[in-house]
């Protein structure tokens, strides 16, 4: 099978240059006008420079709900520039003031609002772009578009103002050149596009048509001409901060109550080395105000992957994330030897403290892209040594146990943009630890090659992982994947081959749940993008997946799934999904012992989801799923309900309630080593999980907001019967009488007040509450679990943080204006 796929891939690569689906439609072009005196950014486009500028972007085209259709209302956009900034003036014509939707939200949140935005592809590579958008309520949204998708964490300092006059609204923007990166050439050749969202119609319009049948977004932009003799300014900015924390712990019998205070200070620095490359540094970082992780009861043999919530590690990391080899949560994450402290205790010692996160000293990013599309990035971070504190209960002597040595993390990335929305990248990750602890290295590559019309493409990834200094020698592993796909048009299909060796391990600076896998998959889909019958659009998909182990080469599972999702003319969205494993599966991971496996039954899963029209004051979403296993009495139910109520343009509530039940689920319980063999015990259990998240926000204006997020998670595992795992993966009778029941509760509150008193500058006040209750005594009633959770020991943190953004270029421009 792999040989046949390799031959097909080689044939496709040879054929690719000859396949052409060029768009014959001429590319739209807009001319920018150079000015000598800048306009006042007040949202009132009455200055002479706006009135005399005749070159406008008009004749927008619908993207949704009717691709290619005419917008319901007209739009006109003008572009000016001087030596310091580019200026956007947008005339957004409408029918009446009450037709203009304008919900106040926090920054980077569209909310239920009409939106205007501009996109700049400054390197004209059809892949990377800067977005600057503003809602009718005046809320700024800025993002970066890359081959990895949208980077919503990216923030820049720019000015905007919105006014409403009669039935129309107007937007005026000043985007400093210091907020952009562009090549050092006399004549700038940029891709450009403009967007307007008319929320009452769920309508999205673009100046240069975005055709859903064409794969990609930035590659469908128009062009902007007339920008000449501009220079990238000195791109130097600093963001000093000061923060203070008051933390309390209510205490229990084993850990007394405590209260601590601390004051932190540090700085973020950003410096444009030249027109292409930028240095970002964070000195003495402080991430105490990031949103709490969604902790869960994990009964699987795999690690839980958490989202990255730290702004520095989210923003501008597209180059480092190419190929998905970099998982930034490793930096400052759980110490290497966190779980081995118990093994180093004497009979009379106990653990006083064992930090769950290593201490981050600093982090640096250097990244950029040249005029010829060559991108380079260097990431480096250092964490200090971490120690657990243990106490001798007889002598009260306290000592420290090393859990994480001083560690240096480094990522080096190269990326070359190619024609036809294609690219090739090389990434290296490296982890060096002080002392005798092992080091790790990974080198990987990823590429995308598409034909001229971006209808057909080949994707690929490959990597080699290396560990040096292990007790039993060095370890090497590899992975590779290749995909041939039709990515454009109504009919889309792909075939993928994926291989991971049993020694491939990227997890020192990456994330992989399990290695040792060989997978072949195929996908077939047919999409309808234009309205028909009672539907606005329809997407269908069928997937096949066949899996084996790499070593030994044995079959593990075969899956087939099919889905269909569509949006009706009343904007009710609905999806149907079916998934099946029609034959027995062989799980080599659940037993937790190399070479052992458990036979799992075939199953059939059915699911349906719905979401009502988001324009309504009350919108509802939900999902119902049912899984039937070919095992006596084993079944699964998944239910979710997510209402959202918008009281007015400032206040809204939302909730997400999930219930999941697995009846007669069979999973690992215990293992014991006897005479160099393992006695593995499995258990039949009922697992019930309830997750409830409640959110509310009140936005005072486009610069000040208050938000509250509460999450209660409860999961119980009730073991009914135990089995001994046989050598052929079968379950045999067992006399095991241990208590493996789990009753896990966690409760979090994140309450955040933010006031953006200046561009990219803010004051934030945060209250965080955290409660964890993990026990083996079951409480089957939800309200009893909630009540017991509230009476458990809890941690509270109240913090205040002041961040002030200072931009050299804007400061010098302001000084120059004051002298005139």
mmCIF file of N, CA and C in Angstrom, residues 92-103 112-114 135-137 162-170 196 198-200 649:
data_model
loop_
_atom_site.group_PDB
_atom_site.id
_atom_site.type_symbol
_atom_site.label_atom_id
_atom_site.label_comp_id
_atom_site.label_asym_id
_atom_site.label_seq_id
_atom_site.Cartn_x
_atom_site.Cartn_y
_atom_site.Cartn_z
ATOM 1 N N UNK A 92 -19.603 53.697 4.713
ATOM 2 C CA UNK A 92 -20.401 52.485 4.825
ATOM 3 C C UNK A 92 -21.875 52.879 4.803
ATOM 4 N N UNK A 93 -22.419 52.892 3.606
ATOM 5 C CA UNK A 93 -23.783 53.372 3.413
ATOM 6 C C UNK A 93 -24.786 52.314 3.879
ATOM 7 N N UNK A 94 -25.879 52.801 4.470
ATOM 8 C CA UNK A 94 -26.906 51.886 4.966
ATOM 9 C C UNK A 94 -28.270 52.526 4.775
ATOM 10 N N UNK A 95 -29.300 51.928 5.383
ATOM 11 C CA UNK A 95 -30.672 52.400 5.144
ATOM 12 C C UNK A 95 -31.236 53.182 6.317
ATOM 13 N N UNK A 96 -30.771 52.880 7.546
ATOM 14 C CA UNK A 96 -31.250 53.602 8.717
ATOM 15 C C UNK A 96 -30.303 53.355 9.880
ATOM 16 N N UNK A 97 -30.252 54.256 10.878
ATOM 17 C CA UNK A 97 -29.336 54.077 12.007
ATOM 18 C C UNK A 97 -29.587 52.791 12.785
ATOM 19 N N UNK A 98 -30.876 52.401 12.944
ATOM 20 C CA UNK A 98 -31.153 51.201 13.726
ATOM 21 C C UNK A 98 -30.852 49.919 12.972
ATOM 22 N N UNK A 99 -30.468 50.026 11.726
ATOM 23 C CA UNK A 99 -30.039 48.841 10.976
ATOM 24 C C UNK A 99 -28.563 48.524 11.194
ATOM 25 N N UNK A 100 -27.847 49.439 11.797
ATOM 26 C CA UNK A 100 -26.410 49.268 12.029
ATOM 27 C C UNK A 100 -26.224 48.585 13.381
ATOM 28 N N UNK A 101 -25.789 47.333 13.357
ATOM 29 C CA UNK A 101 -25.605 46.576 14.589
ATOM 30 C C UNK A 101 -24.279 46.975 15.241
ATOM 31 N N UNK A 102 -24.300 47.223 16.542
ATOM 32 C CA UNK A 102 -23.093 47.698 17.216
ATOM 33 C C UNK A 102 -23.077 47.249 18.677
ATOM 34 N N UNK A 103 -22.681 46.016 18.886
ATOM 35 C CA UNK A 103 -22.509 45.487 20.236
ATOM 36 C C UNK A 103 -21.114 45.839 20.743
ATOM 37 N N UNK A 112 -21.760 40.949 18.087
ATOM 38 C CA UNK A 112 -22.876 41.097 17.151
ATOM 39 C C UNK A 112 -22.846 42.528 16.617
ATOM 40 N N UNK A 113 -21.924 42.761 15.690
ATOM 41 C CA UNK A 113 -21.706 44.115 15.189
ATOM 42 C C UNK A 113 -21.413 44.086 13.699
ATOM 43 N N UNK A 114 -21.766 45.174 13.034
ATOM 44 C CA UNK A 114 -21.263 45.404 11.686
ATOM 45 C C UNK A 114 -19.767 45.693 11.803
ATOM 46 N N UNK A 135 -15.279 47.527 14.533
ATOM 47 C CA UNK A 135 -16.719 47.323 14.524
ATOM 48 C C UNK A 135 -17.443 48.663 14.554
ATOM 49 N N UNK A 136 -18.736 48.611 14.297
ATOM 50 C CA UNK A 136 -19.542 49.836 14.315
ATOM 51 C C UNK A 136 -19.599 50.434 15.715
ATOM 52 N N UNK A 137 -19.242 49.640 16.732
ATOM 53 C CA UNK A 137 -19.176 50.157 18.104
ATOM 54 C C UNK A 137 -17.802 50.731 18.415
ATOM 55 N N UNK A 162 -14.949 55.749 14.725
ATOM 56 C CA UNK A 162 -16.192 55.436 14.025
ATOM 57 C C UNK A 162 -17.227 56.500 14.352
ATOM 58 N N UNK A 163 -17.951 56.953 13.328
ATOM 59 C CA UNK A 163 -19.070 57.872 13.540
ATOM 60 C C UNK A 163 -20.280 57.357 12.770
ATOM 61 N N UNK A 164 -21.445 57.728 13.265
ATOM 62 C CA UNK A 164 -22.702 57.398 12.588
ATOM 63 C C UNK A 164 -23.411 58.705 12.287
ATOM 64 N N UNK A 165 -23.754 58.890 11.032
ATOM 65 C CA UNK A 165 -24.374 60.137 10.586
ATOM 66 C C UNK A 165 -25.568 59.774 9.716
ATOM 67 N N UNK A 166 -26.749 60.022 10.240
ATOM 68 C CA UNK A 166 -27.942 59.655 9.484
ATOM 69 C C UNK A 166 -28.060 58.147 9.392
ATOM 70 N N UNK A 167 -28.208 57.653 8.171
ATOM 71 C CA UNK A 167 -28.359 56.212 7.980
ATOM 72 C C UNK A 167 -27.035 55.517 7.693
ATOM 73 N N UNK A 168 -25.925 56.250 7.681
ATOM 74 C CA UNK A 168 -24.629 55.685 7.299
ATOM 75 C C UNK A 168 -23.654 55.701 8.468
ATOM 76 N N UNK A 169 -22.609 54.906 8.351
ATOM 77 C CA UNK A 169 -21.528 54.990 9.330
ATOM 78 C C UNK A 169 -20.201 55.070 8.592
ATOM 79 N N UNK A 170 -19.212 55.635 9.301
ATOM 80 C CA UNK A 170 -17.939 55.962 8.673
ATOM 81 C C UNK A 170 -16.799 55.493 9.571
ATOM 82 N N UNK A 196 -16.540 44.095 4.548
ATOM 83 C CA UNK A 196 -17.638 44.719 5.282
ATOM 84 C C UNK A 196 -18.643 43.643 5.664
ATOM 85 N N UNK A 198 -22.349 42.980 7.224
ATOM 86 C CA UNK A 198 -23.665 43.547 7.516
ATOM 87 C C UNK A 198 -24.381 42.516 8.386
ATOM 88 N N UNK A 199 -24.345 42.738 9.678
ATOM 89 C CA UNK A 199 -24.720 41.699 10.619
ATOM 90 C C UNK A 199 -26.194 41.325 10.555
ATOM 91 N N UNK A 200 -27.061 42.271 10.301
ATOM 92 C CA UNK A 200 -28.489 41.958 10.311
ATOM 93 C C UNK A 200 -28.861 40.967 9.209
ATOM 94 N N UNK A 649 -26.605 45.951 23.910
ATOM 95 C CA UNK A 649 -25.302 46.071 23.242
ATOM 96 C C UNK A 649 -24.115 46.057 24.192
#
